[in-house]
mmCIF file of C-alpha atoms in Angstrom:
data_model
loop_
_atom_site.group_PDB
_atom_site.id
_atom_site.type_symbol
_atom_site.label_atom_id
_atom_site.label_comp_id
_atom_site.label_asym_id
_atom_site.label_seq_id
_atom_site.Cartn_x
_atom_site.Cartn_y
_atom_site.Cartn_z
ATOM 1 C CA UNK A 594 37.195 52.979 -45.872
ATOM 2 C CA UNK A 595 38.103 56.600 -43.950
ATOM 3 C CA UNK A 596 39.138 56.139 -40.332
ATOM 4 C CA UNK A 597 38.133 58.001 -37.362
ATOM 5 C CA UNK A 598 40.051 59.288 -34.594
ATOM 6 C CA UNK A 599 38.944 60.218 -30.869
ATOM 7 C CA UNK A 600 41.577 62.343 -28.814
ATOM 8 C CA UNK A 601 41.604 61.478 -25.226
ATOM 9 C CA UNK A 602 44.289 64.020 -23.629
ATOM 10 C CA UNK A 603 43.943 67.273 -21.733
ATOM 11 C CA UNK A 604 42.214 69.932 -23.369
ATOM 12 C CA UNK A 605 43.721 73.435 -24.838
ATOM 13 C CA UNK A 606 41.800 76.399 -23.554
ATOM 14 C CA UNK A 607 42.419 78.498 -26.575
ATOM 15 C CA UNK A 608 40.003 77.242 -29.277
ATOM 16 C CA UNK A 609 38.553 80.619 -30.577
ATOM 17 C CA UNK A 610 40.383 80.891 -33.938
ATOM 18 C CA UNK A 611 39.331 77.235 -34.835
ATOM 19 C CA UNK A 612 35.805 77.302 -34.056
ATOM 20 C CA UNK A 613 33.973 80.739 -34.736
ATOM 21 C CA UNK A 614 30.862 81.689 -32.867
ATOM 22 C CA UNK A 615 28.838 84.994 -32.470
ATOM 23 C CA UNK A 616 26.352 84.802 -29.933
ATOM 24 C CA UNK A 617 25.328 88.436 -30.161
ATOM 25 C CA UNK A 618 24.700 88.179 -33.874
ATOM 26 C CA UNK A 619 22.549 85.013 -33.175
ATOM 27 C CA UNK A 620 20.470 86.927 -30.387
ATOM 28 C CA UNK A 621 19.544 89.667 -32.714
ATOM 29 C CA UNK A 622 18.334 87.265 -35.538
ATOM 30 C CA UNK A 623 16.486 85.327 -32.802
ATOM 31 C CA UNK A 624 14.695 88.516 -31.917
ATOM 32 C CA UNK A 625 13.875 89.235 -35.647
ATOM 33 C CA UNK A 626 12.580 85.454 -35.983
ATOM 34 C CA UNK A 627 10.222 85.752 -32.897
ATOM 35 C CA UNK A 628 8.830 89.345 -33.860
ATOM 36 C CA UNK A 629 8.601 88.556 -37.570
ATOM 37 C CA UNK A 630 5.264 89.643 -39.213
ATOM 38 C CA UNK A 631 5.719 87.336 -42.276
ATOM 39 C CA UNK A 632 6.537 83.894 -41.194
ATOM 40 C CA UNK A 633 8.236 83.141 -44.638
ATOM 41 C CA UNK A 634 11.014 85.790 -43.689
ATOM 42 C CA UNK A 635 12.846 83.630 -41.483
ATOM 43 C CA UNK A 636 12.443 80.009 -41.044
ATOM 44 C CA UNK A 637 13.963 77.409 -38.691
ATOM 45 C CA UNK A 638 15.371 74.599 -40.679
ATOM 46 C CA UNK A 639 17.496 71.354 -39.450
ATOM 47 C CA UNK A 640 20.196 69.405 -41.267
ATOM 48 C CA UNK A 641 21.562 66.110 -40.693
ATOM 49 C CA UNK A 642 25.262 65.305 -40.364
ATOM 50 C CA UNK A 643 27.265 65.604 -43.789
ATOM 51 C CA UNK A 644 24.330 67.117 -45.371
ATOM 52 C CA UNK A 645 25.178 70.294 -47.633
ATOM 53 C CA UNK A 646 23.683 73.871 -46.644
ATOM 54 C CA UNK A 647 25.508 75.447 -49.592
ATOM 55 C CA UNK A 648 27.245 74.001 -52.618
ATOM 56 C CA UNK A 649 30.218 75.398 -54.448
ATOM 57 C CA UNK A 650 29.349 77.087 -57.935
ATOM 58 C CA UNK A 651 25.584 77.250 -57.065
ATOM 59 C CA UNK A 652 23.669 80.476 -56.081
ATOM 60 C CA UNK A 653 22.201 80.254 -52.374
ATOM 61 C CA UNK A 654 18.356 80.115 -52.082
ATOM 62 C CA UNK A 655 18.815 81.569 -48.473
ATOM 63 C CA UNK A 656 21.139 83.168 -46.092
ATOM 64 C CA UNK A 657 21.702 80.787 -42.957
ATOM 65 C CA UNK A 658 22.288 81.721 -39.396
ATOM 66 C CA UNK A 659 23.460 78.812 -37.482
ATOM 67 C CA UNK A 660 21.232 78.234 -34.403
ATOM 68 C CA UNK A 661 23.221 74.988 -33.016
ATOM 69 C CA UNK A 662 25.733 72.692 -34.206
ATOM 70 C CA UNK A 663 28.953 73.035 -36.216
ATOM 71 C CA UNK A 664 29.427 73.048 -39.930
ATOM 72 C CA UNK A 665 32.602 73.093 -42.170
ATOM 73 C CA UNK A 666 33.541 75.423 -44.922
ATOM 74 C CA UNK A 667 35.520 73.647 -47.630
ATOM 75 C CA UNK A 668 36.840 74.460 -51.160
ATOM 76 C CA UNK A 669 37.096 71.916 -54.027
ATOM 77 C CA UNK A 670 39.942 72.497 -56.049
ATOM 78 C CA UNK A 671 40.294 71.698 -59.958
ATOM 79 C CA UNK A 672 42.716 68.787 -59.293
ATOM 80 C CA UNK A 673 39.998 66.940 -56.836
ATOM 81 C CA UNK A 674 41.850 68.218 -53.764
ATOM 82 C CA UNK A 675 39.534 69.412 -51.006
ATOM 83 C CA UNK A 676 40.650 71.770 -48.313
ATOM 84 C CA UNK A 677 38.460 72.550 -45.071
ATOM 85 C CA UNK A 678 38.848 76.323 -44.835
ATOM 86 C CA UNK A 679 37.232 76.685 -41.261
ATOM 87 C CA UNK A 680 34.459 75.455 -38.713
ATOM 88 C CA UNK A 681 31.549 77.554 -37.996
ATOM 89 C CA UNK A 682 29.356 77.359 -35.041
ATOM 90 C CA UNK A 683 26.353 79.101 -33.546
ATOM 91 C CA UNK A 684 25.936 82.619 -34.419
ATOM 92 C CA UNK A 685 27.810 82.562 -37.775
ATOM 93 C CA UNK A 686 26.195 83.396 -41.041
ATOM 94 C CA UNK A 687 26.553 81.596 -44.263
ATOM 95 C CA UNK A 688 25.660 82.720 -47.863
ATOM 96 C CA UNK A 689 25.617 86.580 -47.017
ATOM 97 C CA UNK A 690 28.717 87.488 -49.114
ATOM 98 C CA UNK A 691 27.450 85.792 -52.174
ATOM 99 C CA UNK A 692 24.049 87.661 -51.821
ATOM 100 C CA UNK A 693 25.808 90.923 -51.170
ATOM 101 C CA UNK A 694 28.302 90.246 -54.306
ATOM 102 C CA UNK A 695 25.583 88.612 -56.210
ATOM 103 C CA UNK A 696 27.936 85.649 -57.116
ATOM 104 C CA UNK A 697 27.417 81.686 -56.869
ATOM 105 C CA UNK A 698 28.986 80.287 -53.689
ATOM 106 C CA UNK A 699 32.470 80.283 -53.239
ATOM 107 C CA UNK A 700 32.769 77.286 -50.935
ATOM 108 C CA UNK A 701 30.655 74.110 -49.768
ATOM 109 C CA UNK A 702 28.891 74.257 -46.475
ATOM 110 C CA UNK A 703 28.400 71.124 -44.839
ATOM 111 C CA UNK A 704 26.675 69.904 -41.396
ATOM 112 C CA UNK A 705 29.647 68.381 -39.257
ATOM 113 C CA UNK A 706 27.214 67.523 -36.731
ATOM 114 C CA UNK A 707 23.437 67.848 -36.496
ATOM 115 C CA UNK A 708 22.622 71.622 -37.470
ATOM 116 C CA UNK A 709 19.667 74.006 -36.888
ATOM 117 C CA UNK A 710 19.716 77.261 -38.770
ATOM 118 C CA UNK A 711 17.320 80.262 -39.161
ATOM 119 C CA UNK A 712 16.853 80.653 -43.116
ATOM 120 C CA UNK A 713 16.673 84.152 -44.035
ATOM 121 C CA UNK A 714 14.798 84.771 -47.277
ATOM 122 C CA UNK A 715 16.775 86.808 -49.805
ATOM 123 C CA UNK A 716 14.349 89.576 -50.155
ATOM 124 C CA UNK A 717 14.158 90.115 -46.408
ATOM 125 C CA UNK A 718 17.870 89.724 -46.011
ATOM 126 C CA UNK A 719 18.068 92.654 -48.792
ATOM 127 C CA UNK A 720 15.744 94.777 -46.869
ATOM 128 C CA UNK A 721 17.693 94.486 -43.604
ATOM 129 C CA UNK A 722 20.798 95.641 -45.772
ATOM 130 C CA UNK A 723 19.006 98.515 -46.843
ATOM 131 C CA UNK A 724 17.117 99.576 -43.764
ATOM 132 C CA UNK A 725 18.504 98.166 -40.395
ATOM 133 C CA UNK A 726 21.687 99.818 -39.296
ATOM 134 C CA UNK A 727 22.212 97.255 -36.285
ATOM 135 C CA UNK A 728 22.087 94.468 -38.853
ATOM 136 C CA UNK A 729 24.464 96.301 -40.894
ATOM 137 C CA UNK A 730 26.907 96.582 -37.742
ATOM 138 C CA UNK A 731 26.626 93.117 -37.122
ATOM 139 C CA UNK A 732 27.296 92.144 -40.495
ATOM 140 C CA UNK A 733 30.510 94.390 -40.897
ATOM 141 C CA UNK A 734 31.911 93.006 -37.583
ATOM 142 C CA UNK A 735 31.325 89.511 -38.860
ATOM 143 C CA UNK A 736 33.479 90.536 -42.121
ATOM 144 C CA UNK A 737 36.115 92.223 -39.993
ATOM 145 C CA UNK A 738 36.454 89.136 -37.641
ATOM 146 C CA UNK A 739 36.777 86.650 -40.411
ATOM 147 C CA UNK A 740 39.606 88.615 -42.010
ATOM 148 C CA UNK A 741 41.437 88.914 -38.629
ATOM 149 C CA UNK A 742 40.948 85.280 -37.898
ATOM 150 C CA UNK A 743 41.884 84.056 -41.426
ATOM 151 C CA UNK A 744 45.146 86.046 -40.989
ATOM 152 C CA UNK A 745 45.658 84.660 -37.745
ATOM 153 C CA UNK A 746 45.353 81.172 -38.918
ATOM 154 C CA UNK A 747 47.700 81.652 -41.690
ATOM 155 C CA UNK A 748 50.289 83.187 -39.458
ATOM 156 C CA UNK A 749 49.866 80.187 -37.082
ATOM 157 C CA UNK A 750 50.325 77.674 -39.549
ATOM 158 C CA UNK A 751 53.712 79.457 -40.873
ATOM 159 C CA UNK A 752 54.938 79.706 -37.346
ATOM 160 C CA UNK A 753 53.914 76.199 -36.233
ATOM 161 C CA UNK A 754 54.669 72.387 -36.740
ATOM 162 C CA UNK A 755 51.766 70.243 -38.348
ATOM 163 C CA UNK A 756 52.117 68.384 -35.024
ATOM 164 C CA UNK A 757 51.158 71.379 -33.160
ATOM 165 C CA UNK A 758 48.366 72.283 -35.391
ATOM 166 C CA UNK A 759 47.047 68.798 -35.229
ATOM 167 C CA UNK A 760 47.068 68.756 -31.529
ATOM 168 C CA UNK A 761 44.945 71.919 -31.466
ATOM 169 C CA UNK A 762 42.476 70.357 -33.598
ATOM 170 C CA UNK A 763 42.106 67.192 -31.642
ATOM 171 C CA UNK A 764 41.803 69.292 -28.685
ATOM 172 C CA UNK A 765 39.058 71.091 -30.146
ATOM 173 C CA UNK A 766 37.251 67.857 -31.232
ATOM 174 C CA UNK A 767 37.427 66.808 -27.595
ATOM 175 C CA UNK A 768 35.961 70.015 -26.313
ATOM 176 C CA UNK A 769 33.138 69.828 -28.818
ATOM 177 C CA UNK A 770 32.661 65.918 -28.139
ATOM 178 C CA UNK A 771 32.964 65.220 -31.967
ATOM 179 C CA UNK A 772 34.678 62.832 -34.368
ATOM 180 C CA UNK A 773 35.728 63.518 -37.794
ATOM 181 C CA UNK A 774 37.263 61.493 -40.744
ATOM 182 C CA UNK A 775 40.889 61.331 -41.115
ATOM 183 C CA UNK A 776 40.163 62.891 -44.536
ATOM 184 C CA UNK A 777 38.592 65.749 -43.296
ATOM 185 C CA UNK A 778 41.349 66.133 -40.447
ATOM 186 C CA UNK A 779 43.830 66.113 -43.383
ATOM 187 C CA UNK A 780 41.684 68.433 -45.601
ATOM 188 C CA UNK A 781 41.789 71.140 -42.594
ATOM 189 C CA UNK A 782 45.522 70.704 -42.074
ATOM 190 C CA UNK A 783 46.545 70.853 -45.919
ATOM 191 C CA UNK A 784 48.320 67.448 -45.733
ATOM 192 C CA UNK A 785 47.780 64.048 -47.285
ATOM 193 C CA UNK A 786 46.349 61.095 -45.272
ATOM 194 C CA UNK A 787 49.783 59.443 -45.291
ATOM 195 C CA UNK A 788 51.286 62.537 -43.698
ATOM 196 C CA UNK A 789 48.502 62.675 -41.074
ATOM 197 C CA UNK A 790 48.998 59.033 -40.000
ATOM 198 C CA UNK A 791 52.567 59.533 -39.643
ATOM 199 C CA UNK A 792 52.030 62.723 -37.443
ATOM 200 C CA UNK A 793 49.161 60.780 -35.391
ATOM 201 C CA UNK A 794 52.011 57.881 -34.588
ATOM 202 C CA UNK A 795 54.422 60.848 -33.390
ATOM 203 C CA UNK A 796 51.698 62.376 -31.019
ATOM 204 C CA UNK A 797 51.030 58.762 -29.530
ATOM 205 C CA UNK A 798 54.596 57.829 -29.065
#
């Protein structure tokens, strides 16, 4: 049975790289939702914890914008290993890269908490790409921010110990009042459960 862990120490003020949000983009999509002429263009949907929004290797049926909650983005490797790439919060879009590139989903996206999303139909998403300059600016900013944050995370993991990375993850969980499985924690840090348990013991010492 997978264990769970709650962190009870002081919180860290710097969580922006570990949990991405985009309030400006969310506000823009909310305006589109409230003003839409065809109600099927953007729907409001809910997902329970652990439910998949996107499945690796399958084509997305919608493009999603997270309204509330937190998701994990993870990749399954051929050797059955699983890596959590990032955590996405409100205002982050899902499935847009796959529609732009016309490919299957690169990752799994799973609800870490109960999640509400705006589900954008693919024809409407494509029409926004073709006609709405503001939408394209938000999308370009999103892509640029993801590249920057991915590079920052890679650099952070190169420069800091597993203990430091785990401490920051635990602090994020406390800030967001969340619990995740040790399996997910290990998948995010890129270590085994055994290594995670050893590191947790060091932090408690």
